[in-house]
Short mmCIF file of C-alpha atoms in Angstrom, two decimals:
data_model
loop_
_atom_site.label_atom_id
_atom_site.label_comp_id
_atom_site.label_asym_id
_atom_site.label_seq_id
_atom_site.Cartn_x
_atom_site.Cartn_y
_atom_site.Cartn_z
CA MET T 1 131.84 114.57 136.11
CA SER T 2 133.76 117.56 137.78
CA SER T 3 133.41 121.05 136.59
CA TRP T 4 136.48 123.24 135.85
CA THR T 5 136.20 125.02 139.04
CA GLU T 6 135.96 121.82 141.04
CA LEU T 7 139.10 120.44 139.46
CA VAL T 8 141.00 123.72 140.15
CA HIS T 9 140.04 123.65 143.80
CA SER T 10 141.06 119.95 143.94
CA LEU T 11 144.41 120.60 142.38
CA GLU T 12 145.41 123.55 144.62
CA PRO T 13 146.88 121.30 147.41
CA VAL T 14 148.74 118.96 145.02
CA ALA T 15 152.41 119.70 144.73
CA ARG T 16 153.39 120.92 141.29
CA ASP T 17 155.68 117.75 140.54
CA PHE T 18 152.72 115.48 141.08
CA ARG T 19 150.24 117.43 139.07
CA PRO T 20 150.71 115.70 135.89
CA GLN T 21 150.09 112.28 137.47
CA TRP T 22 147.00 113.68 139.40
CA PHE T 23 145.56 114.83 136.00
CA ARG T 24 146.28 111.37 134.40
CA GLU T 25 144.46 109.66 137.36
CA ARG T 26 141.47 112.14 137.17
CA GLN T 27 141.32 111.46 133.36
CA GLN T 28 141.25 107.80 133.91
CA GLU T 29 138.54 108.04 136.37
CA SER T 30 136.44 110.07 133.84
CA LEU T 31 137.02 107.50 131.18
CA ASN T 32 135.90 104.74 133.65
CA ILE T 33 132.64 106.70 134.37
CA ILE T 34 131.86 107.40 130.72
CA SER T 35 132.53 103.55 130.01
CA GLN T 36 129.98 102.54 132.75
CA LYS T 37 127.36 105.08 131.50
CA ARG T 38 127.80 103.94 127.84
CA SER T 39 126.88 100.29 128.53
CA HIS T 40 130.55 99.28 129.43
CA ARG T 41 131.85 100.19 125.87
CA ASN T 42 135.44 100.62 125.03
CA VAL T 43 136.29 104.30 125.36
CA VAL T 44 138.95 106.12 123.56
CA LEU T 45 140.07 109.78 124.18
CA TYR T 46 141.61 111.39 121.05
CA ALA T 47 142.46 114.97 121.78
CA SER T 48 144.70 117.84 120.65
CA ALA T 49 146.21 120.56 122.62
CA PHE T 50 145.48 123.08 119.83
CA LEU T 51 143.82 125.54 122.32
CA GLN T 52 146.33 125.33 125.02
CA LYS T 53 149.59 125.16 123.00
CA PRO T 54 149.17 127.15 119.71
CA GLN T 55 152.93 127.62 119.49
CA ILE T 56 153.39 124.09 118.54
CA ALA T 57 153.92 123.33 114.98
CA SER T 58 150.41 122.80 113.44
CA MET T 59 150.92 119.37 111.97
CA SER T 60 151.71 118.14 115.54
CA LEU T 61 148.32 119.35 116.63
CA LEU T 62 146.19 118.01 113.62
CA VAL T 63 145.05 114.71 112.48
CA SER T 64 147.81 113.14 110.57
CA ALA T 65 148.96 110.01 109.02
CA GLU T 66 151.04 108.94 112.17
CA ASP T 67 147.96 108.91 114.24
CA ILE T 68 146.93 105.52 113.16
CA ASN T 69 149.85 104.04 115.04
CA GLY T 70 148.46 105.42 118.25
CA PHE T 71 144.94 103.89 117.63
CA VAL T 72 146.49 100.55 116.74
CA SER T 73 148.35 100.76 120.08
CA VAL T 74 145.60 101.68 122.48
CA MET T 75 143.10 99.36 120.91
CA TYR T 76 145.24 96.32 121.11
CA GLY T 77 143.42 93.63 123.20
CA MET T 78 139.98 95.30 123.10
CA GLN T 79 136.81 93.39 123.12
CA TRP T 80 135.47 94.50 119.69
CA ASP T 81 132.07 93.33 120.34
CA LYS T 82 131.46 95.86 123.13
CA GLY T 83 131.66 98.75 120.66
CA LEU T 84 133.38 102.02 120.99
CA THR T 85 132.72 105.51 122.43
CA LEU T 86 135.38 107.95 120.77
CA LEU T 87 135.77 111.16 122.60
CA LEU T 88 137.01 113.65 120.02
CA HIS T 89 138.64 117.06 120.46
CA THR T 90 140.49 118.25 117.30
CA PRO T 91 140.62 121.23 114.84
CA GLY T 92 140.80 118.91 111.93
CA GLY T 93 143.75 117.93 109.81
CA VAL T 94 144.67 115.60 106.90
CA ILE T 95 141.72 114.22 105.24
CA ASN T 96 143.54 111.13 104.01
CA ALA T 97 144.58 110.49 107.60
CA ALA T 98 141.03 110.84 108.64
CA GLU T 99 139.87 108.42 106.00
CA THR T 100 142.43 105.93 107.39
CA LEU T 101 141.20 106.13 110.97
CA VAL T 102 137.69 105.67 109.71
CA GLU T 103 138.30 102.56 107.83
CA TYR T 104 140.29 101.07 110.67
CA LEU T 105 137.52 101.83 113.21
CA THR T 106 134.61 100.73 111.08
CA THR T 107 136.32 97.46 110.29
CA LYS T 108 137.09 96.78 114.04
CA PHE T 109 133.69 97.71 115.53
CA GLU T 110 130.22 96.84 114.50
CA GLU T 111 129.01 99.91 116.35
CA PHE T 112 130.83 103.17 117.49
CA GLU T 113 129.64 106.47 118.62
CA THR T 114 131.49 109.85 118.95
CA ILE T 115 131.17 112.31 121.92
CA ILE T 116 132.17 115.84 121.17
CA PRO T 117 133.06 117.65 124.42
CA THR T 118 133.95 120.83 122.72
CA TYR T 119 135.51 120.95 119.22
CA ALA T 120 135.46 118.54 116.26
CA MET T 121 136.07 120.64 113.33
CA SER T 122 136.73 119.89 109.62
CA ALA T 123 138.33 116.34 109.46
CA GLY T 124 137.08 115.84 113.05
CA THR T 125 133.51 116.50 111.80
CA MET T 126 134.15 113.95 109.08
CA LEU T 127 135.20 111.39 111.69
CA SER T 128 132.11 112.01 113.54
CA LEU T 129 129.86 111.72 110.60
CA ALA T 130 131.26 108.30 110.07
CA SER T 131 129.98 107.01 113.34
CA ASP T 132 126.58 105.50 114.27
CA ARG T 133 125.80 108.42 116.70
CA ILE T 134 127.08 111.78 117.63
CA ILE T 135 126.69 112.93 121.25
CA MET T 136 126.96 116.62 121.82
CA GLY T 137 126.47 119.21 124.69
CA ARG T 138 125.27 122.69 124.40
CA GLN T 139 128.94 123.93 124.14
CA SER T 140 129.77 121.23 121.50
CA GLN T 141 130.39 122.10 117.90
CA LEU T 142 131.13 120.64 114.59
CA GLY T 143 132.30 122.56 111.45
CA PRO T 144 132.14 122.69 107.62
CA ILE T 145 134.06 120.14 105.76
CA ASP T 146 134.84 121.97 102.45
CA PRO T 147 138.41 121.46 101.45
CA GLN T 148 141.01 124.27 101.77
CA MET T 149 143.43 124.65 98.79
CA PRO T 150 146.90 126.14 99.46
CA ILE T 151 147.20 129.49 97.58
CA GLY T 152 150.22 131.66 98.03
CA HIS T 153 150.84 131.83 101.78
CA GLY T 154 147.31 130.95 102.87
CA ALA T 155 144.47 128.67 101.96
CA VAL T 156 141.29 129.16 100.03
CA SER T 157 138.10 127.08 100.05
CA ALA T 158 137.85 124.84 96.94
CA ARG T 159 134.28 125.97 96.62
CA ALA T 160 135.46 129.65 96.33
CA ILE T 161 137.84 128.55 93.54
CA VAL T 162 135.14 126.74 91.54
CA ASP T 163 132.66 129.55 92.12
CA GLN T 164 135.05 132.27 91.01
CA PHE T 165 135.78 130.30 87.78
CA ASP T 166 132.05 129.94 87.06
CA ARG T 167 131.55 133.78 87.74
CA ALA T 168 134.40 134.48 85.30
CA ARG T 169 132.85 132.39 82.67
CA GLU T 170 129.37 133.97 83.05
CA ASP T 171 130.92 137.38 82.99
CA ASP T 172 132.86 136.63 79.73
CA LEU T 173 129.61 135.32 78.11
CA LEU T 174 127.79 138.50 78.88
CA ASP T 175 130.48 140.99 78.10
CA LEU T 176 133.69 140.11 76.34
CA ARG T 177 135.34 143.22 77.76
CA MET T 178 135.29 141.41 81.10
CA ALA T 179 137.84 138.86 79.80
CA HIS T 180 140.58 141.60 80.26
CA ILE T 181 139.66 141.89 83.88
CA TRP T 182 139.53 138.23 84.57
CA ALA T 183 142.62 137.05 82.59
CA PRO T 184 145.45 138.24 85.12
CA ILE T 185 143.36 136.90 88.04
CA LEU T 186 142.85 133.46 86.48
CA GLN T 187 146.45 133.30 85.28
CA SER T 188 147.64 133.74 88.81
CA LEU T 189 145.83 130.66 90.02
CA GLY T 190 147.85 128.29 87.71
CA PRO T 191 146.70 125.44 85.43
CA GLY T 192 144.94 122.57 86.78
CA LEU T 193 143.51 124.36 90.08
CA LEU T 194 140.01 124.28 88.85
CA GLN T 195 139.90 120.60 88.37
CA GLU T 196 141.87 119.82 91.41
CA ALA T 197 139.43 122.00 93.53
CA GLN T 198 136.50 120.15 91.99
CA ASN T 199 138.13 116.84 92.60
CA GLU T 200 138.68 117.73 96.33
CA LEU T 201 134.98 118.75 96.74
CA ASP T 202 133.81 115.51 95.12
CA TYR T 203 136.23 113.30 97.13
CA ARG T 204 135.03 114.73 100.60
CA ARG T 205 131.29 114.79 99.76
CA GLN T 206 131.20 111.36 98.17
CA MET T 207 133.34 109.88 100.90
CA VAL T 208 131.21 111.29 103.85
CA ALA T 209 127.90 110.34 102.07
CA ARG T 210 129.31 106.76 101.76
CA TRP T 211 130.14 106.71 105.55
CA LEU T 212 126.62 107.97 106.44
CA GLU T 213 124.88 105.57 104.35
CA ARG T 214 126.88 102.71 105.76
CA ARG T 215 126.42 103.64 109.33
CA MET T 216 124.20 106.28 110.55
CA PHE T 217 121.60 105.87 107.94
CA ARG T 218 121.79 102.20 107.11
CA SER T 219 118.32 101.34 108.45
CA LEU T 220 116.58 104.03 106.58
CA PRO T 221 114.75 103.20 103.20
CA ASN T 222 116.02 106.35 101.64
CA GLY T 223 119.47 106.29 103.40
CA LYS T 224 121.48 106.76 100.22
CA GLU T 225 119.61 110.06 99.29
CA THR T 226 119.69 111.28 102.89
CA ALA T 227 123.41 110.64 103.25
CA GLU T 228 124.15 112.63 99.90
CA ALA T 229 122.01 115.57 101.21
CA VAL T 230 123.67 115.68 104.50
CA ALA T 231 127.13 115.38 103.02
CA GLU T 232 126.26 118.19 100.63
CA TYR T 233 125.15 120.39 103.58
CA PHE T 234 128.42 120.05 105.63
CA SER T 235 130.52 120.57 102.33
CA ASP T 236 128.60 123.58 101.12
CA ALA T 237 130.90 126.60 101.72
CA SER T 238 128.44 128.99 99.97
CA THR T 239 125.93 128.34 102.91
CA HIS T 240 128.51 128.37 105.70
CA LYS T 241 130.66 131.22 104.44
CA SER T 242 133.63 130.21 106.71
CA HIS T 243 135.46 127.03 107.25
CA GLY T 244 135.69 127.84 111.02
CA ARG T 245 131.90 128.44 111.40
CA ARG T 246 130.30 126.75 114.37
CA ILE T 247 127.71 123.89 113.71
CA GLY T 248 126.20 123.41 117.04
CA ARG T 249 124.07 120.63 118.52
CA GLU T 250 120.71 122.02 117.39
CA GLU T 251 121.93 122.71 113.85
CA ALA T 252 123.58 119.35 113.60
CA ARG T 253 120.61 117.61 114.97
CA SER T 254 118.33 119.42 112.40
CA GLN T 255 120.18 117.90 109.59
CA VAL T 256 119.95 114.29 111.14
CA ARG T 257 116.44 114.69 112.54
CA GLU T 258 115.00 114.77 108.97
CA CYS T 259 116.14 111.30 108.43
CA ARG T 260 115.90 109.41 111.75
CA GLY T 261 113.88 106.23 111.67
CA SER T 262 112.60 106.66 115.21
CA ARG T 263 112.65 108.67 118.52
CA ASN T 264 115.67 106.62 119.76
CA GLY T 265 117.24 105.93 116.26
CA PRO T 266 120.52 107.00 114.89
CA GLY T 267 121.78 110.58 114.80
CA VAL T 268 122.79 113.33 117.07
CA SER T 269 121.91 113.08 120.64
CA GLY T 270 121.74 115.88 123.03
CA ARG T 271 122.59 113.79 126.09
CA GLY T 272 126.40 114.83 125.91
CA PRO T 273 128.66 115.46 128.62
CA ASP T 274 129.20 119.15 129.74
CA GLY T 275 132.93 118.83 128.88
CA LEU T 276 136.04 117.20 130.11
CA PRO T 277 138.07 119.97 131.75
CA SER T 278 140.64 117.59 133.11
CA ARG T 279 141.73 117.25 129.35
CA HIS T 280 142.40 121.06 129.22
CA ASN T 281 144.29 120.99 132.54
CA ARG T 282 146.33 118.01 131.48
CA PHE T 283 147.60 119.75 128.38
CA ARG T 284 148.60 122.71 130.56
CA ALA T 285 150.36 120.59 133.18
CA ASP T 286 152.02 117.95 130.98
CA PRO T 287 154.50 118.46 128.03
CA CYS T 288 152.34 116.69 125.52
CA HIS T 289 150.29 118.09 122.71
CA GLU T 290 148.20 115.31 121.49
CA ILE T 291 146.72 112.26 123.43
CA ALA T 292 145.13 108.99 122.37
CA ARG T 293 143.99 107.28 125.60
CA GLU T 294 141.61 104.25 125.92
CA GLN T 295 139.67 102.58 128.64
CA SER T 296 139.09 98.91 127.80
CA TRP T 297 136.44 98.06 130.30
CA PRO T 298 137.16 96.61 132.76
CA ASN T 299 140.73 95.48 133.01
CA VAL T 300 143.16 97.33 130.68
CA ALA T 301 143.91 100.98 130.21
CA GLN T 302 146.63 102.30 127.80
CA GLU T 303 147.82 105.70 126.78
CA ARG T 304 149.71 106.85 123.83
CA VAL T 305 150.87 110.39 124.13
CA MET T 306 152.68 112.70 121.61
CA ARG T 307 155.17 114.70 123.45
CA THR T 308 157.13 117.94 122.26
CA HIS T 309 160.37 116.82 123.63
CA THR T 310 160.39 113.27 122.21
CA THR T 311 159.15 111.54 119.13
CA LYS T 312 155.55 112.36 118.43
CA TRP T 313 154.24 109.24 120.01
CA SER T 314 155.38 107.74 123.23
CA LEU T 315 153.67 104.83 124.82
CA CYS T 316 152.69 104.11 128.43
CA CYS T 317 150.61 101.07 129.47
CA LYS T 318 148.84 100.39 132.84
CA ALA T 319 146.84 97.33 133.76
CA HIS T 320 144.14 97.54 136.51
CA VAL T 321 142.57 94.62 138.26
CA ASP T 322 139.76 95.32 140.91
CA GLY T 323 140.88 98.87 141.15
CA GLY T 324 144.52 98.14 141.95
CA GLN T 325 147.47 98.39 139.70
CA VAL T 326 149.71 95.50 138.80
#
């Protein structure tokens, strides 16, 4: 796999008008190589340009309900029994959309793994935890999955809301004079918020625990208890302090290593790629802001790209036979 510097040097002699096509070809070569190295599995690249194009409306960069259409399109005609390698690069997004993607993938593939070249945060972490195996490099990171509740013009962790109500209750029990201090604060939060925050916490934790038990920990005798403990760890905002906190390879592996059945069993592997710089350059050179691309080994390659100047999804299909296009 080429490094960033090697790609830049290779790009310099390419005319500007031909660079988007050059990036697409390099990207396809990378997916072909990954498929070969991963036992000829189907390979899907699901990536967002949130680092290269922060000016784009956030919902166009996040996991959203529309993305299932891209997955259905690029996976059409795959050999399901070969399994799936999902390359994931996302800041997160809508949890219900992530749940839809997970249910679709797990009903299609008996086994699938995720590779995290750089970032898979929030809902991206949840997608990763639903797989049989997570492969990360030294630069890769997951993140906490605690829900973020819209409050005013920003968002607050659901755990912070629950903790605040618990603190108010304790303060009032210890000193009734504290009720005068807490009253205006709690009134500003509105009715039902506490229950809604608790519902969101339970929903994510229980869903991720169910996925872990069903996939990553299914061979363990204590799979249910282990899955619940790992889901609680990733959900615990009191531990992580920030929703954007980095959970690197070693920390992620420490959570999984406690429940691995064998040395080569399920969990987080350190044998990950050092990154896919062609993805970053592709976003710079191409007017797209989200990509779902697949390599269905050995004869079909499709790409579904969300572009800023058209609808969110546009479709381009290519077929390859013995290395030549038809």
